[in-house]
Coordinates of N, CA, C and O and ligand atoms in Angstrom, one line a residue:
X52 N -43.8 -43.7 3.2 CA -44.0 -45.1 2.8 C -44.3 -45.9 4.1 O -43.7 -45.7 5.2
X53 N -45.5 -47.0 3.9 CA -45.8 -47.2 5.1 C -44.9 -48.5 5.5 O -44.5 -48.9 4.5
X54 N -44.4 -49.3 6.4 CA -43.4 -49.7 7.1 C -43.5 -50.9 6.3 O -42.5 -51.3 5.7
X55 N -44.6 -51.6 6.3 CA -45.0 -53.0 5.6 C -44.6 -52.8 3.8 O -44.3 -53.8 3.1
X56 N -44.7 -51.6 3.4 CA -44.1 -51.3 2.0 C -42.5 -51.5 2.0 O -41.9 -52.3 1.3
X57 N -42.0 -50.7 3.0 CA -40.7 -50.8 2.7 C -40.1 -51.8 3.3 O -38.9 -51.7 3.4
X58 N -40.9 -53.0 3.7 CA -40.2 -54.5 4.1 C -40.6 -55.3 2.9 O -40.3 -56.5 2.7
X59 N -41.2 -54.7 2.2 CA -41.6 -55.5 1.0 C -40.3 -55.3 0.3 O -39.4 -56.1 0.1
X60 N -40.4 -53.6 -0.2 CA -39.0 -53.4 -0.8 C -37.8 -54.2 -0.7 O -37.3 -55.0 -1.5
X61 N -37.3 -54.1 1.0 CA -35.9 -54.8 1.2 C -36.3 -56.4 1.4 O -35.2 -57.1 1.4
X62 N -37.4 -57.0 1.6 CA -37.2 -58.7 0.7 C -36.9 -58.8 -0.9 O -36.3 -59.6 -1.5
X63 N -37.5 -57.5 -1.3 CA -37.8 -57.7 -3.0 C -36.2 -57.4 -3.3 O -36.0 -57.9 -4.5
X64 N -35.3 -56.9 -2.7 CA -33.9 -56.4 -3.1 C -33.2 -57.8 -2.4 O -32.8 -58.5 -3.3
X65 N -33.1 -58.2 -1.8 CA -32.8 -59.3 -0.4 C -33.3 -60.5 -1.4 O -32.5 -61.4 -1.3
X66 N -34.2 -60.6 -2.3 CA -34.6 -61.9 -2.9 C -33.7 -61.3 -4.4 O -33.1 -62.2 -4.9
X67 N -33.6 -60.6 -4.9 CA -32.5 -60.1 -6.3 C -31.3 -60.3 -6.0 O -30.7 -61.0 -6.9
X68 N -30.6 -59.8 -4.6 CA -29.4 -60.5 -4.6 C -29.0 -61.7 -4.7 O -28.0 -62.0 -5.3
X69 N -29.9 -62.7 -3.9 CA -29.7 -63.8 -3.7 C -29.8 -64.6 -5.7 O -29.0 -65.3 -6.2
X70 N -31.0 -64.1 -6.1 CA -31.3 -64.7 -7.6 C -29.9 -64.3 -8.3 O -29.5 -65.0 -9.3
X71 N -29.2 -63.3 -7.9 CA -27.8 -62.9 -8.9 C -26.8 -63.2 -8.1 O -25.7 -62.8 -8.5
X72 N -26.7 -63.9 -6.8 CA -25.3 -64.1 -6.1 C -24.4 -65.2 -7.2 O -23.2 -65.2 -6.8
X73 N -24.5 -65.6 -7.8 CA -23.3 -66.3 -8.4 C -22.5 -65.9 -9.3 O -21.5 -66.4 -9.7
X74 N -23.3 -64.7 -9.8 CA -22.7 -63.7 -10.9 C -21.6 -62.4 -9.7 O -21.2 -61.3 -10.2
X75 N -21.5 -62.7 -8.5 CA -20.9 -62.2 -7.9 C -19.3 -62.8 -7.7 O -18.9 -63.9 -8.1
X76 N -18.7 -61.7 -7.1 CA -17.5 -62.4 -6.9 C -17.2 -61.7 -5.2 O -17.2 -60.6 -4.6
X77 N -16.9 -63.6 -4.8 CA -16.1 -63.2 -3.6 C -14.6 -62.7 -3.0 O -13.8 -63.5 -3.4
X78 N -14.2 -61.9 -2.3 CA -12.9 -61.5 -2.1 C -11.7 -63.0 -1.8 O -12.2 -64.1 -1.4
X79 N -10.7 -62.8 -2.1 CA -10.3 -63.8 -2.1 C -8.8 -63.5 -1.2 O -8.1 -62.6 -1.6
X80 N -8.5 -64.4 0.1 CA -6.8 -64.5 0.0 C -5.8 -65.1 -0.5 O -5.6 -66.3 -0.2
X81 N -4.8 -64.3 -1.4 CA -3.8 -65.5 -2.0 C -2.4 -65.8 -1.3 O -1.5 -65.0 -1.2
X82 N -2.6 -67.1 -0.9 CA -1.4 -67.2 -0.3 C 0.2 -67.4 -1.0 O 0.5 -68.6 -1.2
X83 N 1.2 -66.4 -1.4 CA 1.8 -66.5 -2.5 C 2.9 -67.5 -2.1 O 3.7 -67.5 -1.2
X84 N 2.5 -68.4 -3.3 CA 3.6 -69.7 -3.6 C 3.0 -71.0 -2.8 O 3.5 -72.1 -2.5
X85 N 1.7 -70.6 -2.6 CA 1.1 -71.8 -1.9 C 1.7 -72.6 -0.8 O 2.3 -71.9 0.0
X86 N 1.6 -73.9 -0.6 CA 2.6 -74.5 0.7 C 3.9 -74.1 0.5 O 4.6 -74.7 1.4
X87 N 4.7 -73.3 -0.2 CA 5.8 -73.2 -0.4 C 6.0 -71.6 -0.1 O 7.2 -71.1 0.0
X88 N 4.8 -70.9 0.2 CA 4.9 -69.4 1.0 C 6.0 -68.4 0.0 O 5.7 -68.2 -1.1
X89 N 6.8 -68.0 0.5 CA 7.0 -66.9 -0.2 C 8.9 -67.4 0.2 O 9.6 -67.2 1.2
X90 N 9.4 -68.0 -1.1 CA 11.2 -68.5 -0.8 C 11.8 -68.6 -1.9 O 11.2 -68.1 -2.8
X91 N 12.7 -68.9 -2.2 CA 13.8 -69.1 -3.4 C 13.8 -70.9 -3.4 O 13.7 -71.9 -2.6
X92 N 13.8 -70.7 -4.6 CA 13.5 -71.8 -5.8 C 12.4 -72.0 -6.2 O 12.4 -73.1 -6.8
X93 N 11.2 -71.3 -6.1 CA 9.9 -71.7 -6.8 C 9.5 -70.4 -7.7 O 9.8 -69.2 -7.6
X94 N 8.9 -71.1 -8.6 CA 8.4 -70.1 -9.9 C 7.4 -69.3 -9.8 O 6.3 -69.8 -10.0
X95 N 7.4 -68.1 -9.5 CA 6.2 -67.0 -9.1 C 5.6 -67.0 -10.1 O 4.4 -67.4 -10.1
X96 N 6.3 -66.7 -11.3 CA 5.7 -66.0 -12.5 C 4.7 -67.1 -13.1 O 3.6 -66.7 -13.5
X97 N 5.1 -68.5 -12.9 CA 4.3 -69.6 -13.2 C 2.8 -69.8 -12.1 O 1.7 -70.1 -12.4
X98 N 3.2 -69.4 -10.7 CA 2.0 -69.4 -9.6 C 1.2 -67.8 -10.3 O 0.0 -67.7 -10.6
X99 N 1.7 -67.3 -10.3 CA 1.1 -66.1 -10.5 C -0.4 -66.4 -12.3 O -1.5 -65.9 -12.5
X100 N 0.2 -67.1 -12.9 CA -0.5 -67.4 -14.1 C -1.3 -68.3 -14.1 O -1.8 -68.7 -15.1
X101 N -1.5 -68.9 -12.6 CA -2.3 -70.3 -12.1 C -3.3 -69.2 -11.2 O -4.4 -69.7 -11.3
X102 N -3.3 -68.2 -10.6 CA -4.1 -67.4 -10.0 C -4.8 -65.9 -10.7 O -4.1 -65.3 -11.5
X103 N -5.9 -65.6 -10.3 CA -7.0 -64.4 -10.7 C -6.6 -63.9 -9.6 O -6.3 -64.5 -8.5
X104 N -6.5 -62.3 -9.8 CA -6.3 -61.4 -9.3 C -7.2 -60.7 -9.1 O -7.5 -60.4 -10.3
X105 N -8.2 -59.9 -8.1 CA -9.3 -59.2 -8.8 C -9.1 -58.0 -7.1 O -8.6 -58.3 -6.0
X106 N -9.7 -56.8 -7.4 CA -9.7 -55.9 -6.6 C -10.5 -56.2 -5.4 O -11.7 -56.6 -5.5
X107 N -10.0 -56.1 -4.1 CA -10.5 -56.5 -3.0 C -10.1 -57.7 -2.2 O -10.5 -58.0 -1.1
X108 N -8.8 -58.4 -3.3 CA -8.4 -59.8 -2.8 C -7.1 -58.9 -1.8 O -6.9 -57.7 -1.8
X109 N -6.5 -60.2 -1.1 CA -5.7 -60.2 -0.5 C -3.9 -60.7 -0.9 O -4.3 -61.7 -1.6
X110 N -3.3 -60.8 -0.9 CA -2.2 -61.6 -1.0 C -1.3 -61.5 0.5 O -1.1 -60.5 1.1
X111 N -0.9 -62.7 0.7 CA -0.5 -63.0 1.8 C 0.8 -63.8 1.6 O 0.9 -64.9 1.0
X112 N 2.3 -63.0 2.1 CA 3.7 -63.7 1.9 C 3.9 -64.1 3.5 O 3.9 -63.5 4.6
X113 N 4.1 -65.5 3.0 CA 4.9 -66.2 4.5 C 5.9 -66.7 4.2 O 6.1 -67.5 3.3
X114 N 6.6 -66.2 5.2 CA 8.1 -66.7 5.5 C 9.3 -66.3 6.3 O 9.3 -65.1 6.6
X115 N 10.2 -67.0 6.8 CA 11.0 -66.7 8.2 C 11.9 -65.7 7.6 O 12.7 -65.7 6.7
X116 N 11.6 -64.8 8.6 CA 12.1 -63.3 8.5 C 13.5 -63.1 8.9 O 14.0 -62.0 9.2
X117 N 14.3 -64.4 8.9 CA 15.7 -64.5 9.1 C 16.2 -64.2 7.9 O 17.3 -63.7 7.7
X118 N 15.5 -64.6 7.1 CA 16.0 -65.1 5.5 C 15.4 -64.3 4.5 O 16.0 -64.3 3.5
X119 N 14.5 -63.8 4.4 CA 13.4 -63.3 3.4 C 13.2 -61.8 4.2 O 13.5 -61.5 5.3
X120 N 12.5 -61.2 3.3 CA 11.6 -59.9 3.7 C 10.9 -59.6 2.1 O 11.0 -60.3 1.1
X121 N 9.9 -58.2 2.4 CA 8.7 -58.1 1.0 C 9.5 -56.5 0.9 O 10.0 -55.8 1.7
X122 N 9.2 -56.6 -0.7 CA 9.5 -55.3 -1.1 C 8.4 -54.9 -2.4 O 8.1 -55.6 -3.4
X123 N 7.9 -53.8 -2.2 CA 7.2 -53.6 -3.3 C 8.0 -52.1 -4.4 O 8.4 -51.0 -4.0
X124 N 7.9 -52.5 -5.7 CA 8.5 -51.2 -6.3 C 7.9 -51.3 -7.8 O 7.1 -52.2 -8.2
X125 N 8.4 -50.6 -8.1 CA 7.6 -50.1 -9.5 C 8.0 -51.0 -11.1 O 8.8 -51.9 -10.9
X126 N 7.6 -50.9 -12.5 CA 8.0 -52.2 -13.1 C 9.7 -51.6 -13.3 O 10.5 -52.5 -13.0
X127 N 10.2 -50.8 -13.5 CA 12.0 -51.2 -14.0 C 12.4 -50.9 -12.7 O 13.4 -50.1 -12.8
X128 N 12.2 -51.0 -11.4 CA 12.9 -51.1 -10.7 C 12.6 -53.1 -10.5 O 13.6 -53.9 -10.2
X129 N 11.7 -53.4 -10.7 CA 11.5 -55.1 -10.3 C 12.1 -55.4 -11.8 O 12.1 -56.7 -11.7
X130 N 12.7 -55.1 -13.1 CA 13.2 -55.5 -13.9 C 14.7 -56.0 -13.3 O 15.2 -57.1 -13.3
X131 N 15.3 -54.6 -12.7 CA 16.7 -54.2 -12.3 C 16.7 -55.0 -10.9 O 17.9 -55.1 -10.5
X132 N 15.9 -55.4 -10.1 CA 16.3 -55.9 -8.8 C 16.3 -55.0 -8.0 O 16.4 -55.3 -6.8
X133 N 16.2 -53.7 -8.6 CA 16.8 -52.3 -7.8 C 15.3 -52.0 -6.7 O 14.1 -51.8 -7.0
X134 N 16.2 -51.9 -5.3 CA 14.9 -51.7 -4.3 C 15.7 -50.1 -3.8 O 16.7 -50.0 -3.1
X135 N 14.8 -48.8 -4.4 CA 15.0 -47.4 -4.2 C 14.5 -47.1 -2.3 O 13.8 -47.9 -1.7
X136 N 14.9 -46.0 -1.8 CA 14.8 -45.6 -0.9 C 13.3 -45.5 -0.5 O 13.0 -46.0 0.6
X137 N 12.3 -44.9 -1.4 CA 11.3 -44.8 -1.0 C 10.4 -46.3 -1.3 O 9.2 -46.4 -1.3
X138 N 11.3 -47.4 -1.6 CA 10.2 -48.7 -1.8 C 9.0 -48.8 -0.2 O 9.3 -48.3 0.9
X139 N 7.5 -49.7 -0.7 CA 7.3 -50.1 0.7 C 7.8 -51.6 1.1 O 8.0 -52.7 0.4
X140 N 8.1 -51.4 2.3 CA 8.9 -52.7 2.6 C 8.1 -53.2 3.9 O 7.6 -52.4 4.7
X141 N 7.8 -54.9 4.1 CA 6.8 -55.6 5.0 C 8.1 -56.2 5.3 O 9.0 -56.4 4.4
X142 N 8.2 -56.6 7.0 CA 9.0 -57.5 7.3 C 8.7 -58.4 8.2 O 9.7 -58.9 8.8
X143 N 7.4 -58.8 8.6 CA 6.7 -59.1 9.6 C 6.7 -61.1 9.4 O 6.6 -61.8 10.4
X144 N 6.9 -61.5 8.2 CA 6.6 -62.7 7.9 C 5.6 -63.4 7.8 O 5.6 -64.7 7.7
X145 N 4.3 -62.3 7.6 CA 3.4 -62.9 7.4 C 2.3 -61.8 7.0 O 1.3 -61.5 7.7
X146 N 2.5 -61.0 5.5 CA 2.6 -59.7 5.3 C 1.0 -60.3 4.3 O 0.8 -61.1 3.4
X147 N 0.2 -59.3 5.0 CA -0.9 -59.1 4.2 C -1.2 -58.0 3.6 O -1.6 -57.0 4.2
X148 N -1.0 -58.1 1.9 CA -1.3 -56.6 1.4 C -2.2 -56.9 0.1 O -2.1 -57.6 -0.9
X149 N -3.5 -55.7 0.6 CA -4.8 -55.8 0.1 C -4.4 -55.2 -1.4 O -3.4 -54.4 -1.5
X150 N -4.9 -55.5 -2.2 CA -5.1 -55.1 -3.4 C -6.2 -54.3 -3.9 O -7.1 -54.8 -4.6
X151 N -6.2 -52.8 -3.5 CA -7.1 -52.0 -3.6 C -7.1 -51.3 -4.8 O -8.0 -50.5 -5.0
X152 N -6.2 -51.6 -5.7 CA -6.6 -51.2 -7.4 C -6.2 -52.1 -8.3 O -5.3 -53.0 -8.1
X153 N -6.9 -51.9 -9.4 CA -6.3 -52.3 -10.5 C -5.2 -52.4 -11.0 O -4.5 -51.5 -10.6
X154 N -4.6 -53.0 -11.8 CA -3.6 -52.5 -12.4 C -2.0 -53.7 -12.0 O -2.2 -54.7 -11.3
X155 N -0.7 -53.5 -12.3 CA 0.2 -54.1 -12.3 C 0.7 -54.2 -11.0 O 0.7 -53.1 -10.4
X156 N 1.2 -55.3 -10.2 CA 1.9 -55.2 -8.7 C 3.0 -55.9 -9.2 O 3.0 -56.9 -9.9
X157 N 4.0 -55.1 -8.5 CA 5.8 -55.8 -8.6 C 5.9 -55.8 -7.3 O 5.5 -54.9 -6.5
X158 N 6.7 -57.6 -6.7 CA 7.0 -57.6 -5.8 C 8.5 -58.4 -5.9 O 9.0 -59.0 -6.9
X159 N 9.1 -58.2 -4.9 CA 10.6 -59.4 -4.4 C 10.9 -59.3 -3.4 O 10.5 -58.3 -2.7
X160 N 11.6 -60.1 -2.9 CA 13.0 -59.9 -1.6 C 14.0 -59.4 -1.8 O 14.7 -59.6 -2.8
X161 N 14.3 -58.4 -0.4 CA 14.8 -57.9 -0.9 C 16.2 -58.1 0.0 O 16.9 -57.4 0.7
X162 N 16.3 -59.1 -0.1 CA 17.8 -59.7 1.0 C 18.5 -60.6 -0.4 O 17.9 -61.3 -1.3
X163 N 19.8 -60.3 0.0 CA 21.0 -60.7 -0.3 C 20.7 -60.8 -2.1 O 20.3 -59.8 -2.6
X164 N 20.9 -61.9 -3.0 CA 20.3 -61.7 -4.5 C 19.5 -62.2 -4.5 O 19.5 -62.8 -5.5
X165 N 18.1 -62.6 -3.6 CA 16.8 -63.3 -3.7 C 16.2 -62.8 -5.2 O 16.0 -63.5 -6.2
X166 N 16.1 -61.8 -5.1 CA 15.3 -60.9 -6.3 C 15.6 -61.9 -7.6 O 14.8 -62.6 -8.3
X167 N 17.3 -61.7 -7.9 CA 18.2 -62.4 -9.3 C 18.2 -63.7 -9.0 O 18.5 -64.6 -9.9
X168 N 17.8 -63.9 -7.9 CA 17.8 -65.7 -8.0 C 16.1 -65.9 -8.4 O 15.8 -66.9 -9.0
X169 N 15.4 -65.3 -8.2 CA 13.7 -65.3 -9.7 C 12.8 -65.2 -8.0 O 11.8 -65.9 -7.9
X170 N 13.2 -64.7 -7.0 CA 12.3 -64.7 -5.5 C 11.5 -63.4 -6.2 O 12.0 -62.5 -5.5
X171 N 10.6 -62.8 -6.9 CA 10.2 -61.6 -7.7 C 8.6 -62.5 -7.9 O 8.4 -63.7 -8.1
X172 N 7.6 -61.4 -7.9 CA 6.4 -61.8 -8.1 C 5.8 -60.6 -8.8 O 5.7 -59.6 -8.2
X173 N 5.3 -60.8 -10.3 CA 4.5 -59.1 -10.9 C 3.4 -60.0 -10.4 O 3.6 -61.1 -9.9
X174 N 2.4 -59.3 -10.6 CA 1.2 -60.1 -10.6 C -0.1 -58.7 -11.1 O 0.0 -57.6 -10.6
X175 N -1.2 -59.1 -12.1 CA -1.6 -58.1 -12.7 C -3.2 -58.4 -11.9 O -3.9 -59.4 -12.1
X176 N -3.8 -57.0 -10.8 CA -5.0 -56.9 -10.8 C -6.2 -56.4 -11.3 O -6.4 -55.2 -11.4
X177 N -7.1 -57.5 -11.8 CA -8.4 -56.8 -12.3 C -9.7 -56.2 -11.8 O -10.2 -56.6 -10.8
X178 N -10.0 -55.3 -12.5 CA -10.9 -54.6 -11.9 C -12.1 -55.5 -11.1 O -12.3 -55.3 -9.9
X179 N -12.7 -56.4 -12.0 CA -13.5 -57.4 -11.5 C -13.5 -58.6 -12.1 O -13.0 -58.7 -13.3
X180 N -14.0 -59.8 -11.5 CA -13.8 -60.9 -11.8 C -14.3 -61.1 -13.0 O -15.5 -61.0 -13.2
X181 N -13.4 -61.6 -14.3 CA -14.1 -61.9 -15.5 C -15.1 -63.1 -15.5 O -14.9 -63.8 -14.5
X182 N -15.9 -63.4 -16.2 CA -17.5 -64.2 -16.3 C -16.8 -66.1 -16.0 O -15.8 -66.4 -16.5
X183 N -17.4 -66.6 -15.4 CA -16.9 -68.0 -15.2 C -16.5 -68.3 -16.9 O -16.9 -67.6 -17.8
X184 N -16.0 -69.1 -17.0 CA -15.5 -70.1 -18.2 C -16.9 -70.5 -18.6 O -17.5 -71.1 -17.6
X185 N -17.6 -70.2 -19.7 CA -18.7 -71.3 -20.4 C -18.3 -72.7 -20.7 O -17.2 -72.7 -21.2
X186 N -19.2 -74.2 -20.5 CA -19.3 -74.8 -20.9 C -18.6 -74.9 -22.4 O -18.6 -73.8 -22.9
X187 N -18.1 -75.9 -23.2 CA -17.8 -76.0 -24.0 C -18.9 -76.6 -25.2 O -19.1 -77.8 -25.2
X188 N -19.3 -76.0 -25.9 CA -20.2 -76.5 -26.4 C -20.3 -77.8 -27.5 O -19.6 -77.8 -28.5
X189 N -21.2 -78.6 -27.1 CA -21.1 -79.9 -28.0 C -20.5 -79.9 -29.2 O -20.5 -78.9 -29.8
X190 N -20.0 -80.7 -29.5 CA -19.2 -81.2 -30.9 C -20.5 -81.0 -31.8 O -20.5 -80.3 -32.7
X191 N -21.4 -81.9 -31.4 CA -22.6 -81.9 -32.7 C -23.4 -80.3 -32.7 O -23.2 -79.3 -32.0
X192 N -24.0 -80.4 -33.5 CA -24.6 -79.4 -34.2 C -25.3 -78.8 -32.5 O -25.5 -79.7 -31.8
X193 N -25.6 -77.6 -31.9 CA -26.3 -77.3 -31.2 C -28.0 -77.6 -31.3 O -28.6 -77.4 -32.4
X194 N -28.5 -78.0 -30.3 CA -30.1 -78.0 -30.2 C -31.0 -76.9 -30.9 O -31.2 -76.0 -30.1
X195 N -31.7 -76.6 -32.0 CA -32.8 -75.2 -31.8 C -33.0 -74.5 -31.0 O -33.2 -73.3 -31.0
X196 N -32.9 -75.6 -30.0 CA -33.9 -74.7 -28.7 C -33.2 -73.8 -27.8 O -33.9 -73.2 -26.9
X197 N -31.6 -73.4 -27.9 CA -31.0 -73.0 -27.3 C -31.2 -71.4 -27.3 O -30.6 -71.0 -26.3
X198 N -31.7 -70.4 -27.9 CA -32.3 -69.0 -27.3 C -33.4 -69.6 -26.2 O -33.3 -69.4 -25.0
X199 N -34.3 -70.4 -26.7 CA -35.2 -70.9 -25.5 C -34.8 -71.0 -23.9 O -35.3 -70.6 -22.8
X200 N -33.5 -71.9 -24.3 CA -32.5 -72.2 -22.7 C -32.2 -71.4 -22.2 O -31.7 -71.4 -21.1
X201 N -32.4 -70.5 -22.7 CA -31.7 -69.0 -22.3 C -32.5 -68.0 -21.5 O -32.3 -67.3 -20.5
X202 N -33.4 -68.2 -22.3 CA -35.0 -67.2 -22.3 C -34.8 -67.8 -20.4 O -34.5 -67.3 -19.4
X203 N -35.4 -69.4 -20.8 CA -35.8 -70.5 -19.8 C -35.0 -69.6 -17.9 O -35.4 -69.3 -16.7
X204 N -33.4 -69.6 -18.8 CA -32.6 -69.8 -17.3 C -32.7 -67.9 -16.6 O -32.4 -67.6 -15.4
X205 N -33.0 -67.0 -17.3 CA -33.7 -65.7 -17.3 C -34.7 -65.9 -16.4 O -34.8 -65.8 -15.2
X206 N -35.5 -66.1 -17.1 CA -36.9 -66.2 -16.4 C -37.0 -67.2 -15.3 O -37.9 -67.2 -14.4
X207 N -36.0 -67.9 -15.3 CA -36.0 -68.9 -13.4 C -35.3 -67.7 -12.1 O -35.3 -67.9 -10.9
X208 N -34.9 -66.9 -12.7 CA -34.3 -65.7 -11.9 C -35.5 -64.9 -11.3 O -35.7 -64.7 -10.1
X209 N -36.4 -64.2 -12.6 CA -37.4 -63.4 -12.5 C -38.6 -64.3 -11.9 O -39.6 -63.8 -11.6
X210 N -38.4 -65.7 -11.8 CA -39.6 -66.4 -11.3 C -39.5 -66.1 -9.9 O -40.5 -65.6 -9.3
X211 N -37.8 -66.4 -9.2 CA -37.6 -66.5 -8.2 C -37.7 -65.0 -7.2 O -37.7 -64.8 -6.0
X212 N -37.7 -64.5 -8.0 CA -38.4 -63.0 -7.2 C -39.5 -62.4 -7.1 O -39.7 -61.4 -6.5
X213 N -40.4 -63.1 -8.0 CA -41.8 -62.8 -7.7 C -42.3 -63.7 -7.2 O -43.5 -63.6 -6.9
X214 N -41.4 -65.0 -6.9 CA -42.3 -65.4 -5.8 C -41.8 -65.1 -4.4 O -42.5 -65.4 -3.4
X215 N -40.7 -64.7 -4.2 CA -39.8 -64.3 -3.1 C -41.0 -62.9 -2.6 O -41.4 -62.8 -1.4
X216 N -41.7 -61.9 -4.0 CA -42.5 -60.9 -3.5 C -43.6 -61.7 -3.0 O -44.0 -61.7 -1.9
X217 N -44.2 -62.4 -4.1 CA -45.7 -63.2 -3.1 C -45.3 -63.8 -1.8 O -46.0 -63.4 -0.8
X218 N -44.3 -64.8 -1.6 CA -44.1 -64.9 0.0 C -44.3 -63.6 0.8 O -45.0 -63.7 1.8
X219 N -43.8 -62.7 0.6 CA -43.8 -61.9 1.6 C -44.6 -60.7 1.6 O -44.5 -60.0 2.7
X220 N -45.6 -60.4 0.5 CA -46.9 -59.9 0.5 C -48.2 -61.2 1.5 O -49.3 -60.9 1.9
X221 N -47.8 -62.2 1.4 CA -48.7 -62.8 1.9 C -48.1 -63.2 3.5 O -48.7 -63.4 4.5
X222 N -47.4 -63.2 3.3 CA -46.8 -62.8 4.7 C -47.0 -61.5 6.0 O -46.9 -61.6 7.3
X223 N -47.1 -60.9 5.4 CA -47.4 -59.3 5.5 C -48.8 -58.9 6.2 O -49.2 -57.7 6.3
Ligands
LIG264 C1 8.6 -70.0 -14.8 O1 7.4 -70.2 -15.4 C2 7.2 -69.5 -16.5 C3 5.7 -69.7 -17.0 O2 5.3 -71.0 -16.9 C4 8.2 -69.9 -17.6 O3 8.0 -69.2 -18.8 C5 9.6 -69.7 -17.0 O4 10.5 -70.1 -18.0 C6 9.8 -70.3 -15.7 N1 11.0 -69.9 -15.1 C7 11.9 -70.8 -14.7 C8 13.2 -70.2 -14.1 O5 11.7 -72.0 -14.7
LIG265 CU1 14.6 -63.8 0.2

């Protein structure tokens, strides 16, 4: 393939991403418990139901390692409080742990009864980011023309890459 083809190619892929970046999802860090970091007396289970979880994010516990430390274990050991020998344990105070699968994360402190006093975080990761929230649609009857809008906001995508290719065939 001759060199001017295959720069055509990677604008023509380089202009697709860009027409579909918002249907993307960016990695995200969660800082757990927000300005209140990672302590006793705040509601995880409630922060946790205020945040998306999605594979690739981060969660980040801060807090003075005088008082606190992270423990990760499985769901009836984070029912029981119970932190087993082989738990992983962060004690750094400023513990960043990536979220490389799906599925359920149990966390707590595991100093003195932090755990029974509700210092415990599940928190469930998804595979990928579910679709933004749609608009709510009007009270009144919807427009006709709405497959149209549709067709319309499609085809502003497919516009934008064939002209992304004519720029850069005429460029060329
Ligand atoms: C924490 O928040 C959850 C969800 O909002 C609620 O069901 C629960 O009762 C709260 N726990 C405490 C101890 O307030
Ligand atoms: Cu603690």
């Amino acid at each position: 393939m001759a060199w001017k083809q295959m720069l055509v190619v990677a604008i023509a892929v380089a202009a697709l991403c860009v027409a579909f970046l918002p249907g993307l999802a960016v990695a995200m860090e969660h800082v757990v418990g927000d300005d209140k970091g990672w302590a006793l007396d705040f509601n995880y289970t409630a922060w946790a139901e205020g945040n998306q979880f999605v594979v690739g994010d981060t969660l980040v516990f801060e807090y003075g390692t005088a008082s606190h430390d992270l423990v990760e274990v499985g769901g009836p050991d984070f029912l029981a409080c119970n932190q087993p020998d082989n738990a992983a344990v962060w004690t750094s105070g400023l513990d960043r742990v990536p979220l490389d699968k799906a599925g359920p994360r149990w966390f707590f402190c595991g100093t003195d009864q932090h755990c029974e006093r509700g210092m415990k975080l599940k928190i469930t990761v998804l595979e990928t980011a579910p679709p933004a929230p749609q608009p709510k649609p009007p009270l009144v009857a919807p427009p006709p023309s709405s497959p149209a809008g549709k067709l319309e906001a499609g085809f502003g995508e497919a516009a934008a890459v064939v002209t992304a290719l004519a720029v850069a065939m005429l460029v060329l």
